[in-house]
mmCIF file of C-alpha atoms and ligand atoms in Angstrom:
data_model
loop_
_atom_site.group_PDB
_atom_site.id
_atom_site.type_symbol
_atom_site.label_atom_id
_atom_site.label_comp_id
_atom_site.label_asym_id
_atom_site.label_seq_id
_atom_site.Cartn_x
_atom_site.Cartn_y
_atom_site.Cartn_z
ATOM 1 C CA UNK Z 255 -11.843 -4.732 40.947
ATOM 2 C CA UNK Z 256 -13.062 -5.202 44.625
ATOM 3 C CA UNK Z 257 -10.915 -6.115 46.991
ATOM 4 C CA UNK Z 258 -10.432 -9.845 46.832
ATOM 5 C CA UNK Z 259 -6.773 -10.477 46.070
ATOM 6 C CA UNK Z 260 -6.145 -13.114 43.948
ATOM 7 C CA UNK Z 261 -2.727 -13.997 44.479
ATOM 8 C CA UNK Z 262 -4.299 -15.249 47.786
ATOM 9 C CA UNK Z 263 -5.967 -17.822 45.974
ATOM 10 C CA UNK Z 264 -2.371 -19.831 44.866
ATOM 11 C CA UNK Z 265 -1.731 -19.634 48.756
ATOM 12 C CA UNK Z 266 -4.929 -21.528 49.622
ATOM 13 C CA UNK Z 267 -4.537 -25.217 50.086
ATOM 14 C CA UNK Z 268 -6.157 -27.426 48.326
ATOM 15 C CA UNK Z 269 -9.549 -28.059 49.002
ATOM 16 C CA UNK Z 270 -11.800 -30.970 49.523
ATOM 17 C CA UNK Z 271 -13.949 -31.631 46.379
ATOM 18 C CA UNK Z 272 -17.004 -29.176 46.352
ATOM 19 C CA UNK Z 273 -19.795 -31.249 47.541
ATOM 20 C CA UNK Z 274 -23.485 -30.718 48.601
ATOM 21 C CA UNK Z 275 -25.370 -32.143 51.507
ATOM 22 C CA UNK Z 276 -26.957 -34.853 49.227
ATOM 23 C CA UNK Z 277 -23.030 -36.342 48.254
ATOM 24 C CA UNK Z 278 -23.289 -34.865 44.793
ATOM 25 C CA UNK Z 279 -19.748 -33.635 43.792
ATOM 26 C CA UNK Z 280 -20.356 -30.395 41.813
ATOM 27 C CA UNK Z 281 -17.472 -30.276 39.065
ATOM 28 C CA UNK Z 282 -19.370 -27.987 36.565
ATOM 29 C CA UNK Z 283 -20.033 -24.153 36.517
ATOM 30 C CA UNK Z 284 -22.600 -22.324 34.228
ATOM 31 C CA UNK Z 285 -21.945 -18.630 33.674
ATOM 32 C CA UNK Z 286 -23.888 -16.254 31.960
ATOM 33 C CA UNK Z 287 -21.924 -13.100 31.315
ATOM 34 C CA UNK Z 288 -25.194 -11.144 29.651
ATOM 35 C CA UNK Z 289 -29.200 -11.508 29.836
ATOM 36 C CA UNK Z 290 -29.687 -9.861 26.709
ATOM 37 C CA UNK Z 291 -30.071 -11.808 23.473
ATOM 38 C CA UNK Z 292 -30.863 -11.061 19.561
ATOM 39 C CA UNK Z 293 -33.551 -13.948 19.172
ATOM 40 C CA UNK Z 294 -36.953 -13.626 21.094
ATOM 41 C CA UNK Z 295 -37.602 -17.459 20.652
ATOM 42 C CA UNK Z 296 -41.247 -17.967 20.834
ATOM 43 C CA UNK Z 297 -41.200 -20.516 23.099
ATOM 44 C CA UNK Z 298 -38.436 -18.348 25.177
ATOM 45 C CA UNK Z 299 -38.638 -14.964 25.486
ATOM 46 C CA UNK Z 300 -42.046 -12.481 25.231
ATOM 47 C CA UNK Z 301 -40.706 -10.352 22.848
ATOM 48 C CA UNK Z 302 -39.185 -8.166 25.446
ATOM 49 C CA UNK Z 303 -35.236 -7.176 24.661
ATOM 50 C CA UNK Z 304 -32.600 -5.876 26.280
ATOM 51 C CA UNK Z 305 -31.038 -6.702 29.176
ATOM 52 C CA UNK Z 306 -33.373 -7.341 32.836
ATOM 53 C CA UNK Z 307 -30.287 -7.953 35.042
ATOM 54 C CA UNK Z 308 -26.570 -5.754 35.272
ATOM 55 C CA UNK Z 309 -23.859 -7.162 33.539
ATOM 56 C CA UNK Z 310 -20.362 -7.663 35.692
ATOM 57 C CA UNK Z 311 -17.208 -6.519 34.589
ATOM 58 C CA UNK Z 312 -14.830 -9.225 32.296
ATOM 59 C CA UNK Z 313 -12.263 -9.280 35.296
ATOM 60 C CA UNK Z 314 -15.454 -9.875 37.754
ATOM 61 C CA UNK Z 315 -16.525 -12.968 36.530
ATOM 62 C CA UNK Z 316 -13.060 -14.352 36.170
ATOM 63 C CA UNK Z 317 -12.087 -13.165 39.656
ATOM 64 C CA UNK Z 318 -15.323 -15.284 40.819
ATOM 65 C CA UNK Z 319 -14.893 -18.358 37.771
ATOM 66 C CA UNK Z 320 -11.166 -18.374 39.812
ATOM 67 C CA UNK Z 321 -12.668 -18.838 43.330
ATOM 68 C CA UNK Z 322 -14.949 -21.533 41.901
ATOM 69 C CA UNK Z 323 -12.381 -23.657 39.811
ATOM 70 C CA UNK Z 324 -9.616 -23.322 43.508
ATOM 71 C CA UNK Z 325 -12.527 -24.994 45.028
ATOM 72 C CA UNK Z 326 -12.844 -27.948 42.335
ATOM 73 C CA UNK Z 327 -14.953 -27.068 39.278
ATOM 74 C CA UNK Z 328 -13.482 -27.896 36.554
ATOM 75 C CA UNK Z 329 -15.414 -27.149 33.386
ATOM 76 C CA UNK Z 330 -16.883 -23.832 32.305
ATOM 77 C CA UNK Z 331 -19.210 -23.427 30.222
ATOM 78 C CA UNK Z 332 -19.930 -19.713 28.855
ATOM 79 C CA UNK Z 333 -24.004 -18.753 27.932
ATOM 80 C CA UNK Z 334 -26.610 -16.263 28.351
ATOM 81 C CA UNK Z 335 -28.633 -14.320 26.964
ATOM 82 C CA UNK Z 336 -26.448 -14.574 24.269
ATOM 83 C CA UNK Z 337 -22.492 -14.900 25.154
ATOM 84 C CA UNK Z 338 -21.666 -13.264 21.854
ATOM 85 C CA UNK Z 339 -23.130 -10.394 22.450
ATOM 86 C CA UNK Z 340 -21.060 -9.685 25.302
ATOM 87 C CA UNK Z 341 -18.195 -7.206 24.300
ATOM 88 C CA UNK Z 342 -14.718 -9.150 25.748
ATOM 89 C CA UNK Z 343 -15.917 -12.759 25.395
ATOM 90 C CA UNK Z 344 -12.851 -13.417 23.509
ATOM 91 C CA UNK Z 345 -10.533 -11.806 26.468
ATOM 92 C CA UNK Z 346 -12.766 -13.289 28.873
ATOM 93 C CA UNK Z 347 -12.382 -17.171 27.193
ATOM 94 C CA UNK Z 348 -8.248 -16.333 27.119
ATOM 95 C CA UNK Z 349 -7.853 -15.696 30.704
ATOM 96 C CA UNK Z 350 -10.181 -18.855 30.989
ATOM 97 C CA UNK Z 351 -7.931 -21.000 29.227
ATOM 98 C CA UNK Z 352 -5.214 -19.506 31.064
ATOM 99 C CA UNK Z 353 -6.488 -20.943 34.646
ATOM 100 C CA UNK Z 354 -5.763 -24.645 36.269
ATOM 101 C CA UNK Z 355 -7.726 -26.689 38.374
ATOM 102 C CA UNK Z 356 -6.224 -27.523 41.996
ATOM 103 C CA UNK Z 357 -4.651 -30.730 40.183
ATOM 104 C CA UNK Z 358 -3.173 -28.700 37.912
ATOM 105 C CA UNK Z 359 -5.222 -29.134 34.658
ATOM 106 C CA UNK Z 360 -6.421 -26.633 32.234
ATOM 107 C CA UNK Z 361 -10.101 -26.077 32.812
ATOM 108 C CA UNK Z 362 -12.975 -27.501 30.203
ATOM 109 C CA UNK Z 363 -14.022 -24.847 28.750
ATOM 110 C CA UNK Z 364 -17.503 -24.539 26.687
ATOM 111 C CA UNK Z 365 -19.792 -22.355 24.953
ATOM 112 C CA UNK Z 366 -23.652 -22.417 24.355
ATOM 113 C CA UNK Z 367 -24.453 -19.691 21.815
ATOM 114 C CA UNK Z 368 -27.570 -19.318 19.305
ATOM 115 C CA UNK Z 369 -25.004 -19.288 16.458
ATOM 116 C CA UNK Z 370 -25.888 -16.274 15.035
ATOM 117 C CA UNK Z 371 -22.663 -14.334 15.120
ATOM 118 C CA UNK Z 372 -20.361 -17.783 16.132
ATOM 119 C CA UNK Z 373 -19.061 -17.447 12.289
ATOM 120 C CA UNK Z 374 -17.031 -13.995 12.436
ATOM 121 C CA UNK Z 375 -16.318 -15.472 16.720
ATOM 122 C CA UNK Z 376 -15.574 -19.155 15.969
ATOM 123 C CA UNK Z 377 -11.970 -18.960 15.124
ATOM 124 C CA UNK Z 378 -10.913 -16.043 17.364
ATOM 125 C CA UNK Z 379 -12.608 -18.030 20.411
ATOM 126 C CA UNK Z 380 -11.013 -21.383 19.249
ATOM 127 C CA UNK Z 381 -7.600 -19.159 18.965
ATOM 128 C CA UNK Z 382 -8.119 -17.931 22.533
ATOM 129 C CA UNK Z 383 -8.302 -21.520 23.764
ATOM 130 C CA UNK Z 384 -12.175 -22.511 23.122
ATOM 131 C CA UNK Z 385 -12.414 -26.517 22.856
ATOM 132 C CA UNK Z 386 -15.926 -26.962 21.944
ATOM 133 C CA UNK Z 387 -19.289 -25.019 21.217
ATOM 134 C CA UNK Z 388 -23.313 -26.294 21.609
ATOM 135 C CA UNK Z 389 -25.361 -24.459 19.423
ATOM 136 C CA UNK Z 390 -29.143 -24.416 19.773
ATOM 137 C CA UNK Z 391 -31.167 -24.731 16.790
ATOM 138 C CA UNK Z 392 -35.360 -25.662 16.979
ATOM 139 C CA UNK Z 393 -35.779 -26.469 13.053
ATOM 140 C CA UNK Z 394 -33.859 -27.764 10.032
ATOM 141 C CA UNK Z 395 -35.901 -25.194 7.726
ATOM 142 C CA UNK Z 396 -35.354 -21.854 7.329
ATOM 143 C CA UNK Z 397 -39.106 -20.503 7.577
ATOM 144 C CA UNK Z 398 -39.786 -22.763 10.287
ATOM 145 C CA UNK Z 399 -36.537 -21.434 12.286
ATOM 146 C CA UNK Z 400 -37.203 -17.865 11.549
ATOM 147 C CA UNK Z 401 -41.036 -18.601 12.760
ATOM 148 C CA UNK Z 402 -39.392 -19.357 16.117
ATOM 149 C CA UNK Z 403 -36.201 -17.234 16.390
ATOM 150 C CA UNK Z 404 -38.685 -13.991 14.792
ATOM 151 C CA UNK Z 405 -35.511 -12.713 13.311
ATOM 152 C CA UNK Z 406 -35.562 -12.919 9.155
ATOM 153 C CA UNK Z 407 -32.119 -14.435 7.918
ATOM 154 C CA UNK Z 408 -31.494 -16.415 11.660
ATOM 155 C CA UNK Z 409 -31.591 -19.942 10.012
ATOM 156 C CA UNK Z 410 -28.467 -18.980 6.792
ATOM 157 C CA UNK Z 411 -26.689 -17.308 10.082
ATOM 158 C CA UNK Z 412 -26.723 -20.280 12.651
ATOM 159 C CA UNK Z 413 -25.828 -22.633 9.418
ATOM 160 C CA UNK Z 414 -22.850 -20.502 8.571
ATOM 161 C CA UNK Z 415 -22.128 -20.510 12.186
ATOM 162 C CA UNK Z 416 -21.978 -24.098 12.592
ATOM 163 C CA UNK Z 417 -19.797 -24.906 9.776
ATOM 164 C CA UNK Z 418 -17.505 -21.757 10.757
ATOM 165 C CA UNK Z 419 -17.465 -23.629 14.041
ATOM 166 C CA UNK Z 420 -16.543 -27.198 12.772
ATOM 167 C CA UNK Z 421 -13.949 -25.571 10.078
ATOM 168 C CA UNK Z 422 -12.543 -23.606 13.244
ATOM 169 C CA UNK Z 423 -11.801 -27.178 15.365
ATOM 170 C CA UNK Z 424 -14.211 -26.582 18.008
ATOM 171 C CA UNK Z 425 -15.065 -30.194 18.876
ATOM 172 C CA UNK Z 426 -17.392 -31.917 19.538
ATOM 173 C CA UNK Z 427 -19.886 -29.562 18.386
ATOM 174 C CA UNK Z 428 -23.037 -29.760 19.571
ATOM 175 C CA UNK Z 429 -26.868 -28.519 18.372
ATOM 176 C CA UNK Z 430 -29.482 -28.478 21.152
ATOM 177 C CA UNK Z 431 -33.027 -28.356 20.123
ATOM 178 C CA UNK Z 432 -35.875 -27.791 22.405
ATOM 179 C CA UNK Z 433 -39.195 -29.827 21.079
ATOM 180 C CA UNK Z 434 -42.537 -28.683 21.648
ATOM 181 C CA UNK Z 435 -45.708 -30.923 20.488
ATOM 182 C CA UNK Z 436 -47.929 -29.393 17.121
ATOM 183 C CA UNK Z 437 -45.023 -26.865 17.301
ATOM 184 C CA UNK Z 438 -41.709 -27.853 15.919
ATOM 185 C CA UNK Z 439 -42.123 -31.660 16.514
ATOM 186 C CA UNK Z 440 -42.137 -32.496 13.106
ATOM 187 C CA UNK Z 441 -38.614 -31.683 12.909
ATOM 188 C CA UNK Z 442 -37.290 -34.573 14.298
ATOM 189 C CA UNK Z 443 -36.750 -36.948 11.450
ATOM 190 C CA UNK Z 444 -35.040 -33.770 10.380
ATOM 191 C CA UNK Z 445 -32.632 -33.062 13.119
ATOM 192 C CA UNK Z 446 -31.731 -37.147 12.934
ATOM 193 C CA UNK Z 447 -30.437 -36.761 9.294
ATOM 194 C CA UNK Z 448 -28.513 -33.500 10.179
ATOM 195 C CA UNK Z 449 -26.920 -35.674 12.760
ATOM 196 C CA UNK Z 450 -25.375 -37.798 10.186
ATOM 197 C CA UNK Z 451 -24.906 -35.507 7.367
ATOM 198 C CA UNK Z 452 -23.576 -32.679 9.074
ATOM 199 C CA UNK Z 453 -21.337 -35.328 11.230
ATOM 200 C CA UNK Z 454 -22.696 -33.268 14.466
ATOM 201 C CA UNK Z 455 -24.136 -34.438 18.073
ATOM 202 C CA UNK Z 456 -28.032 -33.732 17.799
ATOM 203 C CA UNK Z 457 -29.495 -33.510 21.714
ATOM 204 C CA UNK Z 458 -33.253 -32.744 21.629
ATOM 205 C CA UNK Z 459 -33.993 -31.512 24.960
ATOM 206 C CA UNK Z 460 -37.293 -31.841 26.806
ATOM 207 C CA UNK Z 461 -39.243 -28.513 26.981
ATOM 208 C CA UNK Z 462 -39.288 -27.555 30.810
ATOM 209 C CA UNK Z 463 -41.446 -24.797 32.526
ATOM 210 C CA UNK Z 464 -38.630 -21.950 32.351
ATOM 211 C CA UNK Z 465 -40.115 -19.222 29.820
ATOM 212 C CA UNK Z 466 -41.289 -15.727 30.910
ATOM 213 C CA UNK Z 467 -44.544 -16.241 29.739
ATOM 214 C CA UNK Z 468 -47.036 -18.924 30.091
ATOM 215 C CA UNK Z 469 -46.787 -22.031 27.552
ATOM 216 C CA UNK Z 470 -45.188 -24.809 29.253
ATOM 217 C CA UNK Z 471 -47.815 -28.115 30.128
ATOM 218 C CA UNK Z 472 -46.935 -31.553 30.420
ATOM 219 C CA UNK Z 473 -48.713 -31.717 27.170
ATOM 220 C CA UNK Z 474 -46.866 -29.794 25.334
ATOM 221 C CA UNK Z 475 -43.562 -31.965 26.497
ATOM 222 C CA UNK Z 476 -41.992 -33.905 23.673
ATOM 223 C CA UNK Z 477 -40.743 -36.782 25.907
ATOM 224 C CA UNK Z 478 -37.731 -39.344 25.182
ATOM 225 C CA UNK Z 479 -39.777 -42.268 25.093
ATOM 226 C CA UNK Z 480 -41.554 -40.502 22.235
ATOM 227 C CA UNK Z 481 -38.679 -39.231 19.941
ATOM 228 C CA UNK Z 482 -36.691 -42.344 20.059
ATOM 229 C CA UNK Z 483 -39.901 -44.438 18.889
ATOM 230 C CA UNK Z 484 -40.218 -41.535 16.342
ATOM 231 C CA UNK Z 485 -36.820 -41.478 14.924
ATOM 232 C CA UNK Z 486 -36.476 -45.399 15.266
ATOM 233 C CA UNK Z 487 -39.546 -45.938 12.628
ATOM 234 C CA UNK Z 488 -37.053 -44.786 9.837
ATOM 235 C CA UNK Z 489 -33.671 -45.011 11.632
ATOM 236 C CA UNK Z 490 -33.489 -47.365 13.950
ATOM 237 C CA UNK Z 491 -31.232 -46.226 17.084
ATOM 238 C CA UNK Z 492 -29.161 -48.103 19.020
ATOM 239 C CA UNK Z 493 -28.711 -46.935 22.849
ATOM 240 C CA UNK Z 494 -24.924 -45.814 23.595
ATOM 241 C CA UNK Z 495 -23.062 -46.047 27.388
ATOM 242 C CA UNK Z 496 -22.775 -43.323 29.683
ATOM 243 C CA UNK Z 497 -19.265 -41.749 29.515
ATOM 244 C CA UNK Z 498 -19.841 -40.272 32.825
ATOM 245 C CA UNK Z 499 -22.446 -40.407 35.823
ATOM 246 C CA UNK Z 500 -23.216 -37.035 35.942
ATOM 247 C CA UNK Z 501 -24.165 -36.938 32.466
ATOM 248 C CA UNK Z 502 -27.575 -35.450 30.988
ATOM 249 C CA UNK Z 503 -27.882 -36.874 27.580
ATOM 250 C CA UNK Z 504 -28.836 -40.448 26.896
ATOM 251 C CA UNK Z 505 -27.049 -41.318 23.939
ATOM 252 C CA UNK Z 506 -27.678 -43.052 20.845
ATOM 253 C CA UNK Z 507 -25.964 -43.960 17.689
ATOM 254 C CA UNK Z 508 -27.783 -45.396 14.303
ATOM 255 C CA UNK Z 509 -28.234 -48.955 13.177
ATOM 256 C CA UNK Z 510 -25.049 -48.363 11.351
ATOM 257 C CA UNK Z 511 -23.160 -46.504 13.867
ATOM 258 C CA UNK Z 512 -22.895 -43.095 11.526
ATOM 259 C CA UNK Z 513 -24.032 -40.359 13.517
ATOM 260 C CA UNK Z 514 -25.059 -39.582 17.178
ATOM 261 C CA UNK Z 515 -27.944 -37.921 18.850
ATOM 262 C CA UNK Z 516 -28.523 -37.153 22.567
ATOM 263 C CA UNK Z 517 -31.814 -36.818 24.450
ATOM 264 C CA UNK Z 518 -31.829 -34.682 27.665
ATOM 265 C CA UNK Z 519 -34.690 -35.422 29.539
ATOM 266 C CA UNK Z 520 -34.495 -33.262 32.467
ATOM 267 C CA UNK Z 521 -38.804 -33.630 33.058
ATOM 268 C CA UNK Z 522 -39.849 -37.173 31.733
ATOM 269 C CA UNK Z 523 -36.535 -39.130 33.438
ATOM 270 C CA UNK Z 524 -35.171 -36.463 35.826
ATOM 271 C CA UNK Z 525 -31.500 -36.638 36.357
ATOM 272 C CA UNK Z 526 -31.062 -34.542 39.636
ATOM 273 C CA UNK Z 527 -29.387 -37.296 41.613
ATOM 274 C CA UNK Z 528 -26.516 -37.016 39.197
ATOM 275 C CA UNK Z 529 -26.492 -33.343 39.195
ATOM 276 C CA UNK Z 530 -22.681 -31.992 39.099
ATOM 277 C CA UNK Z 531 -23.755 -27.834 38.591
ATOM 278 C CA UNK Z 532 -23.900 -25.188 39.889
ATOM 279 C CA UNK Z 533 -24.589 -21.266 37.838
ATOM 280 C CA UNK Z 534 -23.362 -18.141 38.193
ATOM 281 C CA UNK Z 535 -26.047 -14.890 36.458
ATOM 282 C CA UNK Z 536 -24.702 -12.189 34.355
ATOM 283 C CA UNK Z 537 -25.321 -10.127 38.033
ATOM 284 C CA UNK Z 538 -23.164 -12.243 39.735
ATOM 285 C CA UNK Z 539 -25.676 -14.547 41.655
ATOM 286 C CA UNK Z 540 -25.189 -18.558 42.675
ATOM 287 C CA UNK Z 541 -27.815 -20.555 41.934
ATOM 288 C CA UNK Z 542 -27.883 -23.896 42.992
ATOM 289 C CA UNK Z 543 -30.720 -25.532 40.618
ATOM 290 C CA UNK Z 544 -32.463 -23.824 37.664
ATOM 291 C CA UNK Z 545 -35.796 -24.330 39.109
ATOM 292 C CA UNK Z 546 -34.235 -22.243 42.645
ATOM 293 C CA UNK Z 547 -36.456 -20.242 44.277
ATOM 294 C CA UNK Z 548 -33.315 -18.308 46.243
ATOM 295 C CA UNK Z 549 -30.340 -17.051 44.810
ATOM 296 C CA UNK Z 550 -27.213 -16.094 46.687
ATOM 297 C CA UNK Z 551 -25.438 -12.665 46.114
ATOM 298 C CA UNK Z 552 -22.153 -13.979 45.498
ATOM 299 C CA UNK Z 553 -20.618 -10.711 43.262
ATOM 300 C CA UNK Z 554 -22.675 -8.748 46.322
ATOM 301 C CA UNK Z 555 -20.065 -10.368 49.087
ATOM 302 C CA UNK Z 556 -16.901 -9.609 46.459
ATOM 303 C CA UNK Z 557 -18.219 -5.857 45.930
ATOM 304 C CA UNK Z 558 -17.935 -5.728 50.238
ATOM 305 C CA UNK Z 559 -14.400 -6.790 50.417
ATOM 306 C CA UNK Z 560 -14.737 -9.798 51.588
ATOM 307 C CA UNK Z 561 -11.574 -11.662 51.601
ATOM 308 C CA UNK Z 562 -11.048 -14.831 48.914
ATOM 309 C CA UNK Z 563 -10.973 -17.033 52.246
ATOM 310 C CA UNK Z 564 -14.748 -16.123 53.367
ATOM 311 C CA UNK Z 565 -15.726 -15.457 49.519
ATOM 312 C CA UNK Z 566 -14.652 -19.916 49.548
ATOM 313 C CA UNK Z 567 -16.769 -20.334 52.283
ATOM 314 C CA UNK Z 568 -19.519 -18.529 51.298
ATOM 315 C CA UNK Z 569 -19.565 -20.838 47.787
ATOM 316 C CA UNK Z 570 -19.018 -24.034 50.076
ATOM 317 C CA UNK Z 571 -22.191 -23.289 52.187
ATOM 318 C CA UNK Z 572 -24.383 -22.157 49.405
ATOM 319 C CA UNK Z 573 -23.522 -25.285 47.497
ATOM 320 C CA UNK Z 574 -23.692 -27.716 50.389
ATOM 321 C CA UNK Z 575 -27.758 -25.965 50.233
ATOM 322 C CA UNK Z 576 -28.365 -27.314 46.391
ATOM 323 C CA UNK Z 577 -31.476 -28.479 46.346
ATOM 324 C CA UNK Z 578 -32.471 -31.927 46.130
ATOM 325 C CA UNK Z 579 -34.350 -31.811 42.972
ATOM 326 C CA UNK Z 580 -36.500 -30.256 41.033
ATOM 327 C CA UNK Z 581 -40.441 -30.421 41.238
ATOM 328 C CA UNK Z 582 -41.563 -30.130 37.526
ATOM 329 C CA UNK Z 583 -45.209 -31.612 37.528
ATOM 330 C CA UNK Z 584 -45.664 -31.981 40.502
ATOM 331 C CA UNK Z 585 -48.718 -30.425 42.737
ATOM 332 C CA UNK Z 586 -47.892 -27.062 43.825
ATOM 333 C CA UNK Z 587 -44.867 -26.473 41.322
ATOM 334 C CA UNK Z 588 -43.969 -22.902 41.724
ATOM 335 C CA UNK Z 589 -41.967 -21.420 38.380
ATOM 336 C CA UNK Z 590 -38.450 -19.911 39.710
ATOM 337 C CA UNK Z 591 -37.601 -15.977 40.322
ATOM 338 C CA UNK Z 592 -36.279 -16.076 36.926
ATOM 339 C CA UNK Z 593 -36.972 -17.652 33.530
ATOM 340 C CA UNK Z 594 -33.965 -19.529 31.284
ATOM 341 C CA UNK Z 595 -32.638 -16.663 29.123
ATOM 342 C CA UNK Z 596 -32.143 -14.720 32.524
ATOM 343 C CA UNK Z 597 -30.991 -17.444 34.545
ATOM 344 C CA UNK Z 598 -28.316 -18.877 31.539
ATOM 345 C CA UNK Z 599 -29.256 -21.881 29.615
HETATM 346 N N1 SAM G 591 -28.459 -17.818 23.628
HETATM 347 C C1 SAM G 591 -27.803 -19.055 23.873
HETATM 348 C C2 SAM G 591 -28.439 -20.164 23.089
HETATM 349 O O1 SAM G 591 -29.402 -19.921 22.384
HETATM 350 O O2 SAM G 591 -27.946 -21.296 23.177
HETATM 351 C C3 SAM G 591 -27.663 -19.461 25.335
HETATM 352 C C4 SAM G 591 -28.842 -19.260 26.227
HETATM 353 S S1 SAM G 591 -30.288 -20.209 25.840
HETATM 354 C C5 SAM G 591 -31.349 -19.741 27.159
HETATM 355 C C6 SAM G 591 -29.706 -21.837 26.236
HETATM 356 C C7 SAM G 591 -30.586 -22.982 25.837
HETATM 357 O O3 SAM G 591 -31.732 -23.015 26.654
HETATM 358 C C8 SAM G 591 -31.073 -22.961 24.400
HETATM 359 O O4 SAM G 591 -30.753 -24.195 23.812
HETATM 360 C C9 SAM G 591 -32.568 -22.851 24.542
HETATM 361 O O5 SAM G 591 -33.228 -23.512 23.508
HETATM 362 C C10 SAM G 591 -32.782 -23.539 25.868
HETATM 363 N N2 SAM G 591 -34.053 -23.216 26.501
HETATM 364 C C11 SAM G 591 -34.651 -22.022 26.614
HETATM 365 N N3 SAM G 591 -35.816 -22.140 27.270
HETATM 366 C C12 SAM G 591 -35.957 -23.454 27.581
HETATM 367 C C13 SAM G 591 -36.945 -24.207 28.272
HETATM 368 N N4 SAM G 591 -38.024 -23.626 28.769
HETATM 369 N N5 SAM G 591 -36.769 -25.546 28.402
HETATM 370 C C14 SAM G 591 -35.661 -26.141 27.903
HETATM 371 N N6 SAM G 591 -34.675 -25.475 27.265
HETATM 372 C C15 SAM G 591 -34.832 -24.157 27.101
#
């Protein structure tokens, strides 16, 4: 472990909340603790495996997670790549659940996983102090899932995974699906009964320009204006209230309040000015907005020596940098240094 001490930390005082220069408060760290990933989603991933980017060391990302929740985050969320592939997620989620924020509290702590091996990890995560998982799904039939995960058997897996997950207590649990017009669009009447007869939170989520190849158009952008006419011809919805500003998801429940689905709209109604995150890569690198164009060597400062003290300052002036917003659409858009399964989703 470089040479950061950690005890130092406790001996900090507490610090102002971590803000940028635009007044956003950012409360909410993304980690990724591995590029790699067993699905080569379609709409994802070229086909290439393995990892692009080194992995840290389990005690690296918590001594950095630490340094991040002193200065004010407080919820965690754990993704990839694929978490579960990462050998010591368990150990890693324990010392996680171990931590307190500055006032005190124990940290939120969350997972996004494909769901693939979350039935043999759901209860020993949940044991080690897991609250709740979001698992991303893109079809409510097994050929059409296996068409986009290209791995035979993925759709029985994630299932299995999902109820593993809800019989383990990991609540709420979530499924993501990313929409793509003539491609898995006509799941969406789908996903809305799953909703209700799973009792799980459907979010679709708006397709954004983040794969490593070259499919994303405004096109091909399933937007929320579109689903919830969609879903409301045989379901009508019934828009929910925020819970928080800096949420993502509109929410919705049914005419007859069963169920709930979420829309994240990050391109058609962009939500920057309520942005609250920040992410840390598998390699140890801040980045201040998915679409960033710069990211800032972080584990390279803790691998120096530098002290906990400038390691804090270092976050606070990299975050007070976050970027305004993105520029999806826009003339001149320029796709960031890394796509989403190398960034973490
Ligand atoms: N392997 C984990 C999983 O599948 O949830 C975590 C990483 S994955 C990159 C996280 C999420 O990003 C998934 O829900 C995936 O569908 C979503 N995603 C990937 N590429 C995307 C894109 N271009 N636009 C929007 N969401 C995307």
């Amino acid at each position: 472990m470089a040479a950061a001490s950690l005890s130092a930390i406790s001996e900090t005082t507490l610090h102002p909340p971590l803000t940028d220069s635009h007044g956003r408060v950012i409360h909410d760290l993304r980690v990724s603790i591995t590029d790699r990933c067993n699905y080569k989603c379609v709409y994802c991933r070229t086909g290439e495996g393995g990892a692009q980017y080194p992995e840290l060391e389990i005690e690296e990302y918590v001594s950095l997670i630490e340094i991040f929740v002193s200065l004010g985050i407080t919820k965690v969320r754990l993704t990839g790549g694929e978490p579960l592939l990462r050998r010591g997620i368990v150990e890693l989620v324990q010392e996680l659940a171990r931590m307190r924020t500055p006032a005190g509290q124990p940290l939120d702590l969350a997972l996004t996983t494909n769901g693939h091996l979350l039935k043999s990890f759901a209860s020993p995560l949940k044991s080690a102090g897991l609250q709740r998982a979001t698992v991303s799904m893109d079809a409510v039939d097994a050929p059409a899932f296996e068409r986009i995960t290209r791995v035979p058997g993925s759709f029985s897996a994630v299932l299995a995974g999902i109820r593993a997950a809800r019989d383990a207590g990991l609540n709420p649990l979530k499924i993501n699906c990313v929409l793509l017009r003539g491609f898995n669009d006509d799941q969406i009447e789908g996903f809305a009964r799953l909703a209700r007869e799973e009792n799980v939170v459907v979010r679709f989520i708006e397709f954004m320009p983040l794969e490593e190849g070259r499919l994303w158009s405004p096109e091909i952008v399933v937007t929320l204006k579109e689903i919830v006419e969609r879903i409301g011809r045989s379901l009508p919805l019934v828009e929910l209230p925020a819970r928080d500003p800096s949420e993502t998801a509109r929410r919705y429940t049914f005419a007859d309040g069963v169920g709930e689905i979420g829309i994240i709209a990050p391109v058609s109604q962009a939500f920057c000015g309520a942005c609250s995150r920040v992410r840390l890569t598998s390699d140890g690198k801040i980045r201040t907005c998915l679409f960033s164009q710069v990211e800032h060597d972080l584990y390279g400062r803790l691998r120096t020596g530098e002290t906990v003290a400038e390691l804090r300052a270092y976050i606070v002036r990299t975050v007070q940098g976050k970027e305004a917003r993105h520029h999806i659409g826009e003339p001149g858009f320029l796709k960031p240094s890394r796509s989403m399964v190398h960034i973490g989703g």
